[in-house]
PDB file of C-alpha atoms in Angstrom:
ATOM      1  CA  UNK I   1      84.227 122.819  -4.682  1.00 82.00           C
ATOM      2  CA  UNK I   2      85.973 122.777  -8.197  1.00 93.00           C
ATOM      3  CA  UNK I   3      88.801 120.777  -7.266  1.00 95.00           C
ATOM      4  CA  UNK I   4      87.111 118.356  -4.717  1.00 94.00           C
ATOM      5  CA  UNK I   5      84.923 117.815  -7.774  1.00 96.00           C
ATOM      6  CA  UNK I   6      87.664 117.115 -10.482  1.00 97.00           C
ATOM      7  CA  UNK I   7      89.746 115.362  -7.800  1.00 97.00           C
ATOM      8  CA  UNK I   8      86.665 112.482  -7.098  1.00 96.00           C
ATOM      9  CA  UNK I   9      86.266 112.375 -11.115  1.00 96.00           C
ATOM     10  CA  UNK I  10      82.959 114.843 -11.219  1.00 96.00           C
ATOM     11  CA  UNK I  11      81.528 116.675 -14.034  1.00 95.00           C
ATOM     12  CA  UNK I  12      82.989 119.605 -14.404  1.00 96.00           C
ATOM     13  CA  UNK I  13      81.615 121.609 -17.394  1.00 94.00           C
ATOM     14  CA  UNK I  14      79.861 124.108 -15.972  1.00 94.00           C
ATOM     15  CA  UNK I  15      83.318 125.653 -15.239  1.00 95.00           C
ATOM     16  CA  UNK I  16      84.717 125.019 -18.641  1.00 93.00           C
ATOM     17  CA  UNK I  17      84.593 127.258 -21.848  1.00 93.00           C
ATOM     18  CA  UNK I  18      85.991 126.662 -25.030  1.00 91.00           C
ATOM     19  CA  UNK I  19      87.111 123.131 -23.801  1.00 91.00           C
ATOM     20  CA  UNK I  20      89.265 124.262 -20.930  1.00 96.00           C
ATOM     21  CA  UNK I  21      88.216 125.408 -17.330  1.00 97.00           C
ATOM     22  CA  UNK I  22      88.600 129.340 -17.195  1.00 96.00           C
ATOM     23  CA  UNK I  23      88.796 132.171 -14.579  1.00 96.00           C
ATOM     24  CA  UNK I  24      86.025 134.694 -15.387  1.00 94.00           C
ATOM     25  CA  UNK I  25      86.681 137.244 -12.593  1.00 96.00           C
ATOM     26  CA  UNK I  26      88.711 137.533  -9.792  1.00 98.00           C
ATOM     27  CA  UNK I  27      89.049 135.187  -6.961  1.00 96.00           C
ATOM     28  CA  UNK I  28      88.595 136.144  -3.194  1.00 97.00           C
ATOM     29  CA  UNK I  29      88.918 133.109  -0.571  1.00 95.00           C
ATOM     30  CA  UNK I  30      88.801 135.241   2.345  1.00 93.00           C
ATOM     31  CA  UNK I  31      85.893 133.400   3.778  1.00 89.00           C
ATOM     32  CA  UNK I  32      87.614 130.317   3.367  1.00 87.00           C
ATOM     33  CA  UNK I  33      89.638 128.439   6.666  1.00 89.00           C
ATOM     34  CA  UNK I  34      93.025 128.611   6.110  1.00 86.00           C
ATOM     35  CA  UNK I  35      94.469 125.453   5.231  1.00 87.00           C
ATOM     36  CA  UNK I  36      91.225 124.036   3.930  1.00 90.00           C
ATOM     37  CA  UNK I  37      92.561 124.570   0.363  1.00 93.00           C
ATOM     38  CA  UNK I  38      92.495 121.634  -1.290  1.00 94.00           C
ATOM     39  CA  UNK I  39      94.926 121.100  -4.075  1.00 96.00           C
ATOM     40  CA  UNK I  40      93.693 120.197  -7.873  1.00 98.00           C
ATOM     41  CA  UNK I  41      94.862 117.319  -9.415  1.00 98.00           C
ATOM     42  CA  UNK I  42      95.821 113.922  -7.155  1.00 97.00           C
ATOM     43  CA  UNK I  43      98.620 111.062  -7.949  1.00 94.00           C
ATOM     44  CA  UNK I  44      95.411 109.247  -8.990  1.00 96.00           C
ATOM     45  CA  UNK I  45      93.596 112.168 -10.683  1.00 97.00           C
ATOM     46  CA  UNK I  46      95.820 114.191 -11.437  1.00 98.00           C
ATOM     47  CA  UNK I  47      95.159 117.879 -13.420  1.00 98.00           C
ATOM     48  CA  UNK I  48      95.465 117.182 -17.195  1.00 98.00           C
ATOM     49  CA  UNK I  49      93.428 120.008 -18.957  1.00 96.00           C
ATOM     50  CA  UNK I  50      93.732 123.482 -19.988  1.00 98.00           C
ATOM     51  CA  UNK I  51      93.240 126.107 -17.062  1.00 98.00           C
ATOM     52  CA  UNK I  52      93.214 129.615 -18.577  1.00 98.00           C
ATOM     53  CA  UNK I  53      93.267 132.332 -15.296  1.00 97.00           C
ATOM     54  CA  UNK I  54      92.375 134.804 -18.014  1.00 97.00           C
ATOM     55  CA  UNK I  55      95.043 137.439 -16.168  1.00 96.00           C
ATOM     56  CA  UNK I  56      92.533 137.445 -13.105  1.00 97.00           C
ATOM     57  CA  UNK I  57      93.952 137.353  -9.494  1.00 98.00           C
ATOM     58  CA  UNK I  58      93.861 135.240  -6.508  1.00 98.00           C
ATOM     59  CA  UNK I  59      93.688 136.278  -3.413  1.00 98.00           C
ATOM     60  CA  UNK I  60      93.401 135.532   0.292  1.00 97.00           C
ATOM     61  CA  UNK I  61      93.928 131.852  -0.827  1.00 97.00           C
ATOM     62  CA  UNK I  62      96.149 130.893   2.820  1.00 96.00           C
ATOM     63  CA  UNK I  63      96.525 127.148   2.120  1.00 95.00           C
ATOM     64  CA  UNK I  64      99.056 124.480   3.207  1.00 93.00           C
ATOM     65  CA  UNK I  65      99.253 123.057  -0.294  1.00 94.00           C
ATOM     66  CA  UNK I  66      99.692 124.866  -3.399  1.00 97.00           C
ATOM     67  CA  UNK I  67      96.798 125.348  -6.068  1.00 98.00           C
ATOM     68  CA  UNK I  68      97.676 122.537  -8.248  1.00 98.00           C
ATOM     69  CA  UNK I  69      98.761 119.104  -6.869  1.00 97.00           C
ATOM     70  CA  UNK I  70      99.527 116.997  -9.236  1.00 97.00           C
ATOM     71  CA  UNK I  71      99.403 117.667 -13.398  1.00 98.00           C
ATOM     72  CA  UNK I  72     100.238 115.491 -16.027  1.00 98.00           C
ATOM     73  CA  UNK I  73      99.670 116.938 -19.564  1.00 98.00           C
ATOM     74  CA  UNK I  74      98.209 120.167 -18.281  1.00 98.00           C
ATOM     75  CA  UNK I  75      98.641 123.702 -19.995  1.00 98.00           C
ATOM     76  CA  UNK I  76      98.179 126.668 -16.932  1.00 98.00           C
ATOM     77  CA  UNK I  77      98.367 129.599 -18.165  1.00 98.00           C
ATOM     78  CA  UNK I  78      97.521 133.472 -17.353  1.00 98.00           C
ATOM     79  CA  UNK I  79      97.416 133.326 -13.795  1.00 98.00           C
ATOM     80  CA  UNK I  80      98.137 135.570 -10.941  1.00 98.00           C
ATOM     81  CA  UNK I  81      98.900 134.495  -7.187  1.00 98.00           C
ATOM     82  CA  UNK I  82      98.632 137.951  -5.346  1.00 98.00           C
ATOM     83  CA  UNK I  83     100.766 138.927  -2.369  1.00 98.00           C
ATOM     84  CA  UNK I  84      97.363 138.487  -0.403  1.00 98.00           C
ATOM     85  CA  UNK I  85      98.031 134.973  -0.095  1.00 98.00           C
ATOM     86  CA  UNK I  86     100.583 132.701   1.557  1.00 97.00           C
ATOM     87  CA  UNK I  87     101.856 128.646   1.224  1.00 97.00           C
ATOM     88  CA  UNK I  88     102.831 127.212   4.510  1.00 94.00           C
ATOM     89  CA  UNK I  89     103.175 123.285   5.239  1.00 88.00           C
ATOM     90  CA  UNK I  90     101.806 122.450   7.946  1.00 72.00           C
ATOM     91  CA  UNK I  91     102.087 118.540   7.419  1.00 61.00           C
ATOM     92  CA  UNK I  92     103.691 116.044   5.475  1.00 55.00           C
ATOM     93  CA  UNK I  93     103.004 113.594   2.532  1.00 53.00           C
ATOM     94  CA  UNK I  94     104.330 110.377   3.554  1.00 55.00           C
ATOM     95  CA  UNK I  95     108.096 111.160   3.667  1.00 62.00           C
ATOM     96  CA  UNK I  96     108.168 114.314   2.141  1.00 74.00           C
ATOM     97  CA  UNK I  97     107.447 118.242   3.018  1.00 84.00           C
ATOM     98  CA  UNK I  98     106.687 119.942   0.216  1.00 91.00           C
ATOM     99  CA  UNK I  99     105.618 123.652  -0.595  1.00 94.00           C
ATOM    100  CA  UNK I 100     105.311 125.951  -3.742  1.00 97.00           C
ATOM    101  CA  UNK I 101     102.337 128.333  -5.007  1.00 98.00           C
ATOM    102  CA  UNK I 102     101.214 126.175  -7.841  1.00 98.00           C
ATOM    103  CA  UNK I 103     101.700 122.917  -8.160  1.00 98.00           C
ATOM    104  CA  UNK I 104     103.732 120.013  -6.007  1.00 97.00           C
ATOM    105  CA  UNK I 105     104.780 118.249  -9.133  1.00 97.00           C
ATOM    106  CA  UNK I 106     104.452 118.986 -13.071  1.00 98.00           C
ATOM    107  CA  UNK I 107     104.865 116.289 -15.515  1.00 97.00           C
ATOM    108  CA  UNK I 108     105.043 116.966 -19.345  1.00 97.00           C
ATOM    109  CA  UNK I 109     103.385 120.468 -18.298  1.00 98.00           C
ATOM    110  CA  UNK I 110     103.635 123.960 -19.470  1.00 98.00           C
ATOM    111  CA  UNK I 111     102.951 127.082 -16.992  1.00 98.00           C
ATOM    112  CA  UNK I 112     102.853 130.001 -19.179  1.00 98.00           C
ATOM    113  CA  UNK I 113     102.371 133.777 -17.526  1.00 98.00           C
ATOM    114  CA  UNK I 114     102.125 132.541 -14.284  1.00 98.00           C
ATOM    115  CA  UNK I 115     103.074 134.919 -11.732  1.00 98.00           C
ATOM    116  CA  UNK I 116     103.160 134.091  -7.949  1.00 98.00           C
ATOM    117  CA  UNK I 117     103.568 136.822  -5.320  1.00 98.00           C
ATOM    118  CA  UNK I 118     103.087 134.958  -2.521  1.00 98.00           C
ATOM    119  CA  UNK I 119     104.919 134.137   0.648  1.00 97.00           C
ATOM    120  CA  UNK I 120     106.192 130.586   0.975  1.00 97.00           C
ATOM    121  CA  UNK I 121     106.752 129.457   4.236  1.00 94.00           C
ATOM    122  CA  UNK I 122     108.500 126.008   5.875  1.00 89.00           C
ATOM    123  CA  UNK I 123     108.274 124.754   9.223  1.00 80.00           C
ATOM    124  CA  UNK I 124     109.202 121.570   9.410  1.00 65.00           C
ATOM    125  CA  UNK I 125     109.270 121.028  13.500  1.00 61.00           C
ATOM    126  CA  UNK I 126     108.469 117.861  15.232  1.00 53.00           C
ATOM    127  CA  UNK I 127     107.452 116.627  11.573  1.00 55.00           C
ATOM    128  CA  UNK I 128     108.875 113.477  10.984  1.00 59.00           C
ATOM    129  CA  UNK I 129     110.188 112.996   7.030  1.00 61.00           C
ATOM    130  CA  UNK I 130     113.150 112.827   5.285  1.00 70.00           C
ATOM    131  CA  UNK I 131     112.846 115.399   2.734  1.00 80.00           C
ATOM    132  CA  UNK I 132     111.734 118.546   1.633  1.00 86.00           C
ATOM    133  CA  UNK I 133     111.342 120.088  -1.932  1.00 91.00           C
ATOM    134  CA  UNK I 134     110.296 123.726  -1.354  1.00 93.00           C
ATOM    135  CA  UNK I 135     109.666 126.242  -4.720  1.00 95.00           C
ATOM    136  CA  UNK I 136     108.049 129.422  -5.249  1.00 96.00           C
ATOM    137  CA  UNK I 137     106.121 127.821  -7.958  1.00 98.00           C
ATOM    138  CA  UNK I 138     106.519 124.500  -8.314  1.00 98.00           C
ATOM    139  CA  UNK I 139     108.108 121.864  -6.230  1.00 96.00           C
ATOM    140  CA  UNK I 140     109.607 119.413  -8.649  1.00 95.00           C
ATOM    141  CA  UNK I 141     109.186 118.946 -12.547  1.00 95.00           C
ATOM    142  CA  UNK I 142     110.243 116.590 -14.830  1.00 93.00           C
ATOM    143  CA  UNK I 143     109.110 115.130 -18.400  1.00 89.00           C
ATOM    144  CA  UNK I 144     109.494 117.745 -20.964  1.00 88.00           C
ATOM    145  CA  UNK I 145     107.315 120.191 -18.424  1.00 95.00           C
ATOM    146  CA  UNK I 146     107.962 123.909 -19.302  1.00 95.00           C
ATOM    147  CA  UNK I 147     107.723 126.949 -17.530  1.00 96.00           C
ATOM    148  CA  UNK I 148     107.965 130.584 -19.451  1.00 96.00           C
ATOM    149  CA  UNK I 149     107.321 134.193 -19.322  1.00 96.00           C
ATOM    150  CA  UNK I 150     106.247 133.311 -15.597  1.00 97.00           C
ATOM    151  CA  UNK I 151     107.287 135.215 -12.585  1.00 96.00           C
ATOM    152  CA  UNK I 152     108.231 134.764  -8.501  1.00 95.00           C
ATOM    153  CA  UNK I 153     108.158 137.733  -6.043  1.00 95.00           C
ATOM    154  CA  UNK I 154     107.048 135.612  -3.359  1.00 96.00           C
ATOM    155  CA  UNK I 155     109.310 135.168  -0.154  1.00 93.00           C
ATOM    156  CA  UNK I 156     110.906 131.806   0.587  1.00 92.00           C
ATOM    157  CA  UNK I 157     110.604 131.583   4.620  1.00 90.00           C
ATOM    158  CA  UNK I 158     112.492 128.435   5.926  1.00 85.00           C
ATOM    159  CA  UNK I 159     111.527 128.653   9.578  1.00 81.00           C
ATOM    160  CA  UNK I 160     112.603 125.053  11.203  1.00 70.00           C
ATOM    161  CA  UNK I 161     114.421 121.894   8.791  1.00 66.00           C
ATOM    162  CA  UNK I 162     114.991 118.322  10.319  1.00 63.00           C
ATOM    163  CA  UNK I 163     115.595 117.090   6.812  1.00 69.00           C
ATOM    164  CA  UNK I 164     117.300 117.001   3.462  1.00 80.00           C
ATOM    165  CA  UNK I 165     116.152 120.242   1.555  1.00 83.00           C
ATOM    166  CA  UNK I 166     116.079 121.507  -1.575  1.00 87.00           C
ATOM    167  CA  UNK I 167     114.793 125.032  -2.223  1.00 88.00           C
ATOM    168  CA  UNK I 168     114.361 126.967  -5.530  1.00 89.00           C
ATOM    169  CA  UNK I 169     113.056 130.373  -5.999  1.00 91.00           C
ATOM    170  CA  UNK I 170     111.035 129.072  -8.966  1.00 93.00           C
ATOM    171  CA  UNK I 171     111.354 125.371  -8.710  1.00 94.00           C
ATOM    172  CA  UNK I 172     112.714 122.871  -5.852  1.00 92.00           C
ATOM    173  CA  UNK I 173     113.717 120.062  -8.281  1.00 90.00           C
ATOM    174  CA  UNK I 174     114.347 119.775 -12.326  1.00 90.00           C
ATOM    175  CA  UNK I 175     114.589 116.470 -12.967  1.00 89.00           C
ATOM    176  CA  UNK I 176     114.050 117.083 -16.680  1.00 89.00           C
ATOM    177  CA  UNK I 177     112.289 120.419 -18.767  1.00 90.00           C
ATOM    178  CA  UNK I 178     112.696 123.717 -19.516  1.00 91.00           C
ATOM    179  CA  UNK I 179     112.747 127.082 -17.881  1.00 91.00           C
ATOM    180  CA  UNK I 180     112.877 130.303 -19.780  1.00 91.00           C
ATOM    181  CA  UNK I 181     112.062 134.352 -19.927  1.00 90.00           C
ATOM    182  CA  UNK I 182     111.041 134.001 -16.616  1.00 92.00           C
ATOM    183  CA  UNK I 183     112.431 135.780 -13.026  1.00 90.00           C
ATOM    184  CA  UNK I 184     112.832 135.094  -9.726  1.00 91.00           C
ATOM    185  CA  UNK I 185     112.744 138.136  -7.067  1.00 90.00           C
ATOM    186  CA  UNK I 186     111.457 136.488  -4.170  1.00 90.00           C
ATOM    187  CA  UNK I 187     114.169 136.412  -1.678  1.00 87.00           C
ATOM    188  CA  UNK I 188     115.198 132.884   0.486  1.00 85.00           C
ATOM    189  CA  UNK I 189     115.761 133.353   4.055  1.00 84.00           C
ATOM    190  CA  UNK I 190     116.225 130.998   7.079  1.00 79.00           C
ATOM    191  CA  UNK I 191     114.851 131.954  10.232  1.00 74.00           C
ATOM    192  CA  UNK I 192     116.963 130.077  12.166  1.00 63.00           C
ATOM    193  CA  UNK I 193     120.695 128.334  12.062  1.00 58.00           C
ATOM    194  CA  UNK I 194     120.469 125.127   9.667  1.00 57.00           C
ATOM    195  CA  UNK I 195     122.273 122.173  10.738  1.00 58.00           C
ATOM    196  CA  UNK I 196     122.388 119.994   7.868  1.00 61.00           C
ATOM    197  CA  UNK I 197     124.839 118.157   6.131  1.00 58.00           C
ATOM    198  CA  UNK I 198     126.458 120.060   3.273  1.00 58.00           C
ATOM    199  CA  UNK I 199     125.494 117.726   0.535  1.00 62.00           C
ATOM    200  CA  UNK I 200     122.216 117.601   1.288  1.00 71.00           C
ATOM    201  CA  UNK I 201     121.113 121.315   1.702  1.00 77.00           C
ATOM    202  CA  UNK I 202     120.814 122.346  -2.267  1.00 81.00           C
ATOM    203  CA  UNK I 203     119.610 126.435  -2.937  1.00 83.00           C
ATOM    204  CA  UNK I 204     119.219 128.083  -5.443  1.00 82.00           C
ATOM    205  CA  UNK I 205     117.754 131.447  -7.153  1.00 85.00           C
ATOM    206  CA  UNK I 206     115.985 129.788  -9.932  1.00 87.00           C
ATOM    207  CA  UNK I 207     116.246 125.698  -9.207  1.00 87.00           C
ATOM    208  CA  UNK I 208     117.179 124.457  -5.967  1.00 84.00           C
ATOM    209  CA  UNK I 209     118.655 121.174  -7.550  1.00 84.00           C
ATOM    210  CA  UNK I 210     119.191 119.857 -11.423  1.00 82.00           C
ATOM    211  CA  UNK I 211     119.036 116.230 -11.310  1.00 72.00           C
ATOM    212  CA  UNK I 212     118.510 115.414 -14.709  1.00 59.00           C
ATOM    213  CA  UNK I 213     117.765 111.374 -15.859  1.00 58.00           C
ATOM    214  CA  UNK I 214     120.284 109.463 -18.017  1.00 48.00           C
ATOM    215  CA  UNK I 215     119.758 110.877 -21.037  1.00 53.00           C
ATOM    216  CA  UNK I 216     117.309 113.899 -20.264  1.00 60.00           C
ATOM    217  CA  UNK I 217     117.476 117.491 -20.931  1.00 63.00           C
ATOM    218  CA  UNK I 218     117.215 120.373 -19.350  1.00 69.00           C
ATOM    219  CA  UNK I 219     117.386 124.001 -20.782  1.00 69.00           C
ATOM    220  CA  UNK I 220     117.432 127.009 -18.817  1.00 64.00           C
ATOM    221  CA  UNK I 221     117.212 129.873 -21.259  1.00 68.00           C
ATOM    222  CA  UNK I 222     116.815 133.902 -20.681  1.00 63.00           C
ATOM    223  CA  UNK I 223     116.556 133.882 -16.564  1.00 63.00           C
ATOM    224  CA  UNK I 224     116.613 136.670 -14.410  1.00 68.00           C
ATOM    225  CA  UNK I 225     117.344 135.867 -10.569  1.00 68.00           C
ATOM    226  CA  UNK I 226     117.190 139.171  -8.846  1.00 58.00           C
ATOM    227  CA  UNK I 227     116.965 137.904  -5.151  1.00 52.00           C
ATOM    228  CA  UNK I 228     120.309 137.652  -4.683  1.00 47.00           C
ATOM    229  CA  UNK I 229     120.838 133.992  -3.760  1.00 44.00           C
ATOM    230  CA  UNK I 230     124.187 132.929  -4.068  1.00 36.00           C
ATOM    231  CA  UNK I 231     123.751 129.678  -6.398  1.00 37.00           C
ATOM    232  CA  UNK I 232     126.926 127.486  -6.862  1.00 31.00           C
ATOM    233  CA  UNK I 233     127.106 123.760  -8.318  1.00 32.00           C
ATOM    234  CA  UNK I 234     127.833 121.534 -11.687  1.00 33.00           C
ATOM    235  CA  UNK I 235     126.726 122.904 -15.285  1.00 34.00           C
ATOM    236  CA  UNK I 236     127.741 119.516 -16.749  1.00 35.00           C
ATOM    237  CA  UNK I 237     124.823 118.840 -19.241  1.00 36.00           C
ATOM    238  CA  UNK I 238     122.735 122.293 -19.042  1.00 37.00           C
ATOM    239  CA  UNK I 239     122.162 124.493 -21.633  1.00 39.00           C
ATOM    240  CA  UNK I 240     122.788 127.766 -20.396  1.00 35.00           C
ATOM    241  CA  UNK I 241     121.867 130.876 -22.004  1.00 35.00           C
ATOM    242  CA  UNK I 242     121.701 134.427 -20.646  1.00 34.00           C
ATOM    243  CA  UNK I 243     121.150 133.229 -17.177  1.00 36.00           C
ATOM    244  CA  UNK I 244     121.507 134.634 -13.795  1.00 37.00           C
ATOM    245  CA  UNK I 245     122.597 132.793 -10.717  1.00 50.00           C
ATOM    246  CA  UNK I 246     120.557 129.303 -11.018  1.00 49.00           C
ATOM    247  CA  UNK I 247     120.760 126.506  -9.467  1.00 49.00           C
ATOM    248  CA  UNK I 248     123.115 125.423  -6.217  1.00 48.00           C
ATOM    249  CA  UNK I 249     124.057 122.695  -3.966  1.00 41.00           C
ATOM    250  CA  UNK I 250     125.588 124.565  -0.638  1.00 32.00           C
TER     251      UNK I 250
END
């Protein structure tokens, strides 16, 4: 109800204190369908507020979209996906086949102790796009977004591909921001034998691909990836500090 209402430009105050909507008590959506989840925040509406979870916990919440959709000048912070709960696309959006735990795509947006424990799952047969950005929190950010002191335990499950694909245990694609104190432990597996081109199957234990603008930055600072992802590709322009295995193109 909360996000149908913000996404069709409703009044939304009486979920709102201190000028920000904020989680009061835990969250159970085991009585809702799965994949009935409808994401907050639209390309036209998209999520620009505060959303404090208050260190409460969702759970149950089976969706084929992730919590957030869209945010542009949003602060998220204090929230906990539990292990409860699972991500798994089930259709696409226009050409693409996205699928994280919080949001499809962060623009000038900080998540701050976010913590996703979630499974994320892809299964991208007899879908017809052309790429895939899959995260374990966020598909793609960009715009001076930030993500800190956040966390993924969530599994990465990449059942079927018939695509380019870009997968990130904490983000698919950094097109500009920062990332920093934050982990990765969720591991990335492929159910089946991939047959895709080399250059366009990127992986990675923290990013799945930089692909920073002209003149943008990116700054990856204090990372743990314990997953064990073998990560390989360019450094050229990234500010590296105290950082695990990161960011790959296999």
């Amino acid at each position: 109800l909360f996000a149908k209402t913000w996404n069709e430009g409703g009044d939304i105050s009486q979920w709102m204190i201190d000028n920000e909507v904020a989680i009061v008590e835990d969250i159970d959506f085991k009585e809702i369908p799965e994949h009935e989840w409808v994401s907050i925040g639209t390309d036209e509406r998209p999520w620009n507020m505060g959303f404090n979870g208050n260190d409460k916990k969702i759970y149950n919440l089976h969706a084929s979209k992730p919590l957030f959709g869209y945010c542009n000048g949003a602060d998220i912070r204090n929230v906990t996906i539990d292990s409860s709960s699972s991500f798994e696309a089930v259709e696409t959006n226009g050409s693409m086949l996205n699928i994280s735990s919080f949001a499809d795509e962060i623009i000038a947006t900080t998540l701050d102790d976010c913590d996703n424990n979630a499974a994320i799952i892809l299964d991208a047969e007899d879908s017809n796009h052309s790429k895939s950005l899959v995260g374990g929190m966020v598909c793609r950010m960009d715009k001076a977004s930030c993500i800190k002191n956040s966390s993924n335990a969530g599994t990465i499950n990449i059942n079927q591909v018939n695509s380019m694909l870009t997968v990130g245990g904490m983000v698919g694609e950094v097109a500009e921001g920062q990332i920093e104190n934050s982990t990765n432990s969720g591991s990335i597996s492929f159910a089946n034998p991939v047959y895709i081109p080399r250059q366009a199957l990127h992986v990675g234990g923290i990013a799945g691909n930089i692909s920073m603008k002209t003149g943008k930055a990116v700054k990856i600072d204090t990372l743990i990836n314990a997953a064990g992802c073998v990560v390989a590709g360019p450094a050229e322009k990234i500010d590296i500090n105290e950082a695990g295995e990161i960011e790959g193109i296999f």
